[in-house]
């Protein structure tokens, strides 16, 4: 059976059928999936029946794997697999994975393990569509800007709302502090598309005050999170979603009343981001060489 790609929304997302990703893929299949990812930014595979080893094998078709996370513990006996578990925290904020390091992952895979009976969707937004939506004066401004991304920032959660377990999780997350400057507009290395490369770890525009930075970042972010630019993925058992981490953001919706929710994440090592003038991102603080190789 040939691979079939079915769009889910106009700007982002497609379902893939006609391929069994639990088996080794041939070059033609990998090329078809990569090309679909370039176009649709996020791809969903149903009825996949993968274990951790199988998820890693699928992700390796697209490049070297990162370890699970620069600071957060992996699944036991699977150093490349990150448990995205509601009991360990909830990523209910817009972000692109691990942008606080010099070369964030190029792609992420999420596989459903435990799904709540309702809610728990993952939102995935196209930052390419967001860039296209910008009025010309804002686009020209964004093209010139750089932003500092960090894992060590004010989460704006009152201390009285943080219990000991949450405090320990936060301490682990920031046990190694990273700061990296990335272009606000990143050029995709395969398609040449421009996308807004910001999200929750982008905390400051280089050369501006915190207050000025926040206003600009919020303005640009409002284009990323327009409903027309978002895929709202309702999980079912035995699903895998592959998304391009270079030109999307995502958000885990916390709307399931504390029921168990668990996904497993495997990410593919990425390249160093490049802005429209060809300048590469640069590290300010923190060495992530234990976490990821650099894709060529």
Short mmCIF file of N, CA, C and O in Angstrom, two decimals, residues 2-75:
data_model
loop_
_atom_site.label_atom_id
_atom_site.label_comp_id
_atom_site.label_asym_id
_atom_site.label_seq_id
_atom_site.Cartn_x
_atom_site.Cartn_y
_atom_site.Cartn_z
N UNK A 2 0.54 2.23 -0.81
CA UNK A 2 1.31 3.46 -0.85
C UNK A 2 0.91 4.38 0.30
O UNK A 2 -0.20 4.30 0.83
N UNK A 3 1.82 5.27 0.67
CA UNK A 3 1.57 6.20 1.76
C UNK A 3 0.53 7.22 1.33
O UNK A 3 0.61 7.79 0.23
N UNK A 4 -0.45 7.45 2.19
CA UNK A 4 -1.48 8.44 1.93
C UNK A 4 -1.40 9.53 2.99
O UNK A 4 -1.25 9.24 4.18
N UNK A 5 -1.50 10.78 2.54
CA UNK A 5 -1.43 11.94 3.42
C UNK A 5 -2.76 12.68 3.34
O UNK A 5 -3.18 13.08 2.25
N UNK A 6 -3.43 12.86 4.48
CA UNK A 6 -4.72 13.53 4.52
C UNK A 6 -4.63 14.75 5.43
O UNK A 6 -4.38 14.62 6.63
N UNK A 7 -4.82 15.94 4.85
CA UNK A 7 -4.75 17.16 5.63
C UNK A 7 -5.81 17.17 6.73
O UNK A 7 -6.93 16.70 6.54
N UNK A 8 -5.45 17.75 7.87
CA UNK A 8 -6.37 17.90 8.99
C UNK A 8 -6.87 19.33 9.08
O UNK A 8 -8.05 19.57 9.36
N UNK A 9 -5.99 20.30 8.90
CA UNK A 9 -6.39 21.71 8.83
C UNK A 9 -5.64 22.36 7.67
O UNK A 9 -4.68 21.80 7.13
N UNK A 10 -6.04 23.58 7.33
CA UNK A 10 -5.43 24.27 6.20
C UNK A 10 -3.96 24.58 6.44
O UNK A 10 -3.14 24.47 5.52
N UNK A 11 -3.61 24.99 7.65
CA UNK A 11 -2.26 25.49 7.93
C UNK A 11 -1.33 24.50 8.59
O UNK A 11 -0.11 24.69 8.57
N UNK A 12 -1.87 23.46 9.22
CA UNK A 12 -0.99 22.53 9.94
C UNK A 12 -1.71 21.21 10.18
O UNK A 12 -2.91 21.17 10.46
N UNK A 13 -0.94 20.13 10.03
CA UNK A 13 -1.43 18.82 10.43
C UNK A 13 -1.91 17.94 9.29
O UNK A 13 -2.59 18.40 8.38
N UNK A 14 -1.54 16.65 9.35
CA UNK A 14 -2.03 15.66 8.40
C UNK A 14 -1.98 14.29 9.06
O UNK A 14 -1.15 14.03 9.94
N UNK A 15 -2.88 13.41 8.63
CA UNK A 15 -2.84 12.00 9.02
C UNK A 15 -2.08 11.22 7.95
O UNK A 15 -2.24 11.47 6.76
N UNK A 16 -1.30 10.25 8.42
CA UNK A 16 -0.52 9.41 7.50
C UNK A 16 -1.05 7.98 7.61
O UNK A 16 -1.18 7.43 8.72
N UNK A 17 -1.33 7.38 6.48
CA UNK A 17 -1.75 5.98 6.45
C UNK A 17 -1.00 5.27 5.33
O UNK A 17 -0.33 5.90 4.51
N UNK A 18 -1.10 3.96 5.32
CA UNK A 18 -0.44 3.18 4.27
C UNK A 18 1.00 2.84 4.57
O UNK A 18 1.73 2.43 3.65
N UNK A 19 1.43 2.99 5.82
CA UNK A 19 2.79 2.63 6.20
C UNK A 19 2.78 2.08 7.62
O UNK A 19 2.06 2.61 8.49
N UNK A 20 3.52 1.03 7.86
CA UNK A 20 3.62 0.43 9.19
C UNK A 20 4.94 0.91 9.81
O UNK A 20 6.00 0.40 9.48
N UNK A 21 4.84 1.88 10.70
CA UNK A 21 6.06 2.47 11.26
C UNK A 21 6.66 1.62 12.37
O UNK A 21 7.70 1.98 12.93
N UNK A 22 6.06 0.48 12.67
CA UNK A 22 6.69 -0.44 13.62
C UNK A 22 7.77 -1.28 12.95
O UNK A 22 8.52 -1.98 13.62
N UNK A 23 7.85 -1.20 11.62
CA UNK A 23 8.85 -1.95 10.85
C UNK A 23 9.87 -0.97 10.27
O UNK A 23 9.59 0.21 10.11
N UNK A 24 11.07 -1.47 9.93
CA UNK A 24 12.05 -0.59 9.29
C UNK A 24 11.48 0.02 8.01
O UNK A 24 10.83 -0.67 7.22
N UNK A 25 11.74 1.29 7.79
CA UNK A 25 11.24 1.98 6.61
C UNK A 25 12.31 2.01 5.53
O UNK A 25 13.50 2.11 5.83
N UNK A 26 11.89 1.93 4.27
CA UNK A 26 12.86 2.05 3.19
C UNK A 26 13.07 3.54 2.87
O UNK A 26 12.36 4.41 3.39
N UNK A 27 14.04 3.81 2.03
CA UNK A 27 14.41 5.20 1.74
C UNK A 27 13.25 5.98 1.14
O UNK A 27 13.03 7.16 1.45
N UNK A 28 12.48 5.34 0.29
CA UNK A 28 11.35 6.01 -0.35
C UNK A 28 10.30 6.42 0.69
O UNK A 28 9.73 7.51 0.62
N UNK A 29 10.04 5.53 1.65
CA UNK A 29 9.07 5.84 2.69
C UNK A 29 9.54 6.98 3.58
O UNK A 29 8.77 7.89 3.92
N UNK A 30 10.81 6.95 3.96
CA UNK A 30 11.36 8.02 4.80
C UNK A 30 11.28 9.35 4.07
O UNK A 30 10.89 10.38 4.65
N UNK A 31 11.60 9.35 2.79
CA UNK A 31 11.54 10.58 2.01
C UNK A 31 10.12 11.11 1.94
O UNK A 31 9.88 12.33 2.08
N UNK A 32 9.14 10.23 1.75
CA UNK A 32 7.75 10.66 1.67
C UNK A 32 7.27 11.27 2.99
O UNK A 32 6.57 12.28 3.00
N UNK A 33 7.68 10.66 4.11
CA UNK A 33 7.28 11.19 5.41
C UNK A 33 7.96 12.52 5.68
O UNK A 33 7.34 13.47 6.15
N UNK A 34 9.24 12.61 5.34
CA UNK A 34 9.97 13.86 5.54
C UNK A 34 9.34 14.98 4.69
O UNK A 34 9.15 16.10 5.17
N UNK A 35 9.01 14.68 3.45
CA UNK A 35 8.39 15.70 2.60
C UNK A 35 7.03 16.11 3.13
O UNK A 35 6.67 17.30 3.10
N UNK A 36 6.26 15.16 3.66
CA UNK A 36 4.96 15.50 4.25
C UNK A 36 5.14 16.36 5.49
O UNK A 36 4.36 17.29 5.74
N UNK A 37 6.18 16.05 6.28
CA UNK A 37 6.45 16.85 7.47
C UNK A 37 6.82 18.28 7.08
O UNK A 37 6.40 19.24 7.73
N UNK A 38 7.61 18.43 6.03
CA UNK A 38 7.98 19.77 5.58
C UNK A 38 6.75 20.59 5.21
O UNK A 38 6.68 21.79 5.48
N UNK A 39 5.77 19.94 4.60
CA UNK A 39 4.57 20.65 4.16
C UNK A 39 3.60 20.89 5.31
O UNK A 39 3.09 22.02 5.49
N UNK A 40 3.34 19.87 6.12
CA UNK A 40 2.24 19.92 7.09
C UNK A 40 2.69 20.19 8.52
O UNK A 40 1.85 20.42 9.39
N UNK A 41 3.98 20.12 8.81
CA UNK A 41 4.56 20.47 10.11
C UNK A 41 4.29 19.45 11.22
O UNK A 41 5.10 19.31 12.13
N UNK A 42 3.15 18.78 11.18
CA UNK A 42 2.80 17.78 12.20
C UNK A 42 2.06 16.63 11.52
O UNK A 42 1.14 16.87 10.72
N UNK A 43 2.49 15.40 11.82
CA UNK A 43 1.91 14.21 11.20
C UNK A 43 1.43 13.25 12.28
O UNK A 43 2.14 13.00 13.25
N UNK A 44 0.25 12.68 12.08
CA UNK A 44 -0.32 11.73 13.04
C UNK A 44 -0.41 10.35 12.42
O UNK A 44 -0.83 10.20 11.26
N UNK A 45 0.00 9.35 13.19
CA UNK A 45 -0.04 7.95 12.77
C UNK A 45 -0.95 7.21 13.74
O UNK A 45 -0.75 7.26 14.96
N UNK A 46 -1.94 6.50 13.23
CA UNK A 46 -2.89 5.75 14.06
C UNK A 46 -2.50 4.28 14.15
O UNK A 46 -1.82 3.75 13.26
N UNK A 47 -2.96 3.64 15.22
CA UNK A 47 -2.85 2.19 15.36
C UNK A 47 -1.41 1.72 15.15
O UNK A 47 -1.13 0.81 14.36
N UNK A 48 -0.48 2.34 15.91
CA UNK A 48 0.94 2.08 15.65
C UNK A 48 1.52 0.93 16.46
O UNK A 48 2.49 0.30 16.03
N UNK A 49 1.02 0.65 17.65
CA UNK A 49 1.48 -0.49 18.46
C UNK A 49 3.00 -0.54 18.60
O UNK A 49 3.66 -1.55 18.31
N UNK A 50 3.57 0.57 19.05
CA UNK A 50 5.01 0.68 19.27
C UNK A 50 5.32 0.57 20.76
O UNK A 50 4.54 1.00 21.60
N UNK A 51 6.49 0.03 21.07
CA UNK A 51 7.04 0.16 22.41
C UNK A 51 8.13 1.23 22.36
O UNK A 51 8.34 1.88 21.32
N UNK A 52 8.84 1.44 23.48
CA UNK A 52 9.87 2.47 23.50
C UNK A 52 10.95 2.22 22.45
O UNK A 52 11.41 3.14 21.78
N UNK A 53 11.35 0.96 22.32
CA UNK A 53 12.39 0.63 21.34
C UNK A 53 11.92 0.94 19.92
O UNK A 53 12.66 1.48 19.10
N UNK A 54 10.67 0.61 19.64
CA UNK A 54 10.13 0.86 18.31
C UNK A 54 9.98 2.34 18.02
O UNK A 54 10.22 2.79 16.88
N UNK A 55 9.60 3.13 19.03
CA UNK A 55 9.50 4.57 18.84
C UNK A 55 10.87 5.17 18.54
O UNK A 55 11.01 6.03 17.66
N UNK A 56 11.89 4.70 19.25
CA UNK A 56 13.24 5.19 18.99
C UNK A 56 13.71 4.80 17.59
O UNK A 56 14.34 5.59 16.88
N UNK A 57 13.40 3.56 17.18
CA UNK A 57 13.81 3.11 15.85
C UNK A 57 13.15 3.95 14.76
O UNK A 57 13.80 4.32 13.76
N UNK A 58 11.88 4.29 14.95
CA UNK A 58 11.20 5.15 13.98
C UNK A 58 11.85 6.53 13.92
O UNK A 58 12.15 7.04 12.83
N UNK A 59 12.10 7.13 15.08
CA UNK A 59 12.68 8.47 15.11
C UNK A 59 14.07 8.50 14.48
O UNK A 59 14.46 9.49 13.85
N UNK A 60 14.83 7.41 14.62
CA UNK A 60 16.19 7.37 14.06
C UNK A 60 16.22 7.45 12.54
O UNK A 60 17.26 7.75 11.95
N UNK A 61 15.10 7.20 11.89
CA UNK A 61 15.07 7.35 10.44
C UNK A 61 15.35 8.80 10.03
O UNK A 61 15.72 9.06 8.87
N UNK A 62 15.19 9.74 10.95
CA UNK A 62 15.29 11.16 10.60
C UNK A 62 16.55 11.81 11.16
O UNK A 62 16.77 13.00 10.97
N UNK A 63 17.39 11.03 11.85
CA UNK A 63 18.64 11.56 12.36
C UNK A 63 19.02 10.95 13.70
O UNK A 63 18.32 10.09 14.24
N UNK A 64 20.14 11.40 14.24
CA UNK A 64 20.58 10.94 15.55
C UNK A 64 19.58 11.37 16.61
O UNK A 64 18.99 12.45 16.53
N UNK A 65 19.44 10.55 17.64
CA UNK A 65 18.55 10.90 18.73
C UNK A 65 19.28 11.73 19.79
O UNK A 65 20.49 11.58 20.01
N UNK A 66 18.55 12.61 20.43
CA UNK A 66 19.05 13.25 21.63
C UNK A 66 18.84 12.30 22.81
O UNK A 66 18.12 11.30 22.69
N UNK A 67 19.47 12.59 23.94
CA UNK A 67 19.02 11.92 25.16
C UNK A 67 17.66 12.52 25.53
O UNK A 67 17.15 13.43 24.87
N UNK A 68 17.04 12.00 26.59
CA UNK A 68 15.67 12.40 26.89
C UNK A 68 15.52 13.90 27.09
O UNK A 68 14.58 14.53 26.60
N UNK A 69 16.47 14.50 27.83
CA UNK A 69 16.36 15.93 28.18
C UNK A 69 17.69 16.35 28.78
O UNK A 69 18.39 15.53 29.38
N UNK A 70 18.06 17.63 28.67
CA UNK A 70 19.33 18.05 29.28
C UNK A 70 19.39 17.91 30.79
O UNK A 70 20.48 17.74 31.34
N UNK A 71 18.24 17.99 31.48
CA UNK A 71 18.27 17.96 32.94
C UNK A 71 17.26 17.01 33.57
O UNK A 71 17.39 16.69 34.74
N UNK A 72 16.26 16.56 32.83
CA UNK A 72 15.17 15.76 33.39
C UNK A 72 15.43 14.28 33.11
O UNK A 72 15.90 13.92 32.03
N UNK A 73 15.08 13.43 34.07
CA UNK A 73 15.37 12.00 33.98
C UNK A 73 14.56 11.32 32.89
O UNK A 73 13.41 11.67 32.62
N UNK A 74 15.18 10.32 32.27
CA UNK A 74 14.56 9.53 31.21
C UNK A 74 13.74 8.39 31.81
O UNK A 74 13.77 8.13 33.02
N UNK A 75 13.04 7.67 30.94
CA UNK A 75 12.40 6.41 31.31
C UNK A 75 13.50 5.43 31.71
O UNK A 75 14.59 5.42 31.13
#
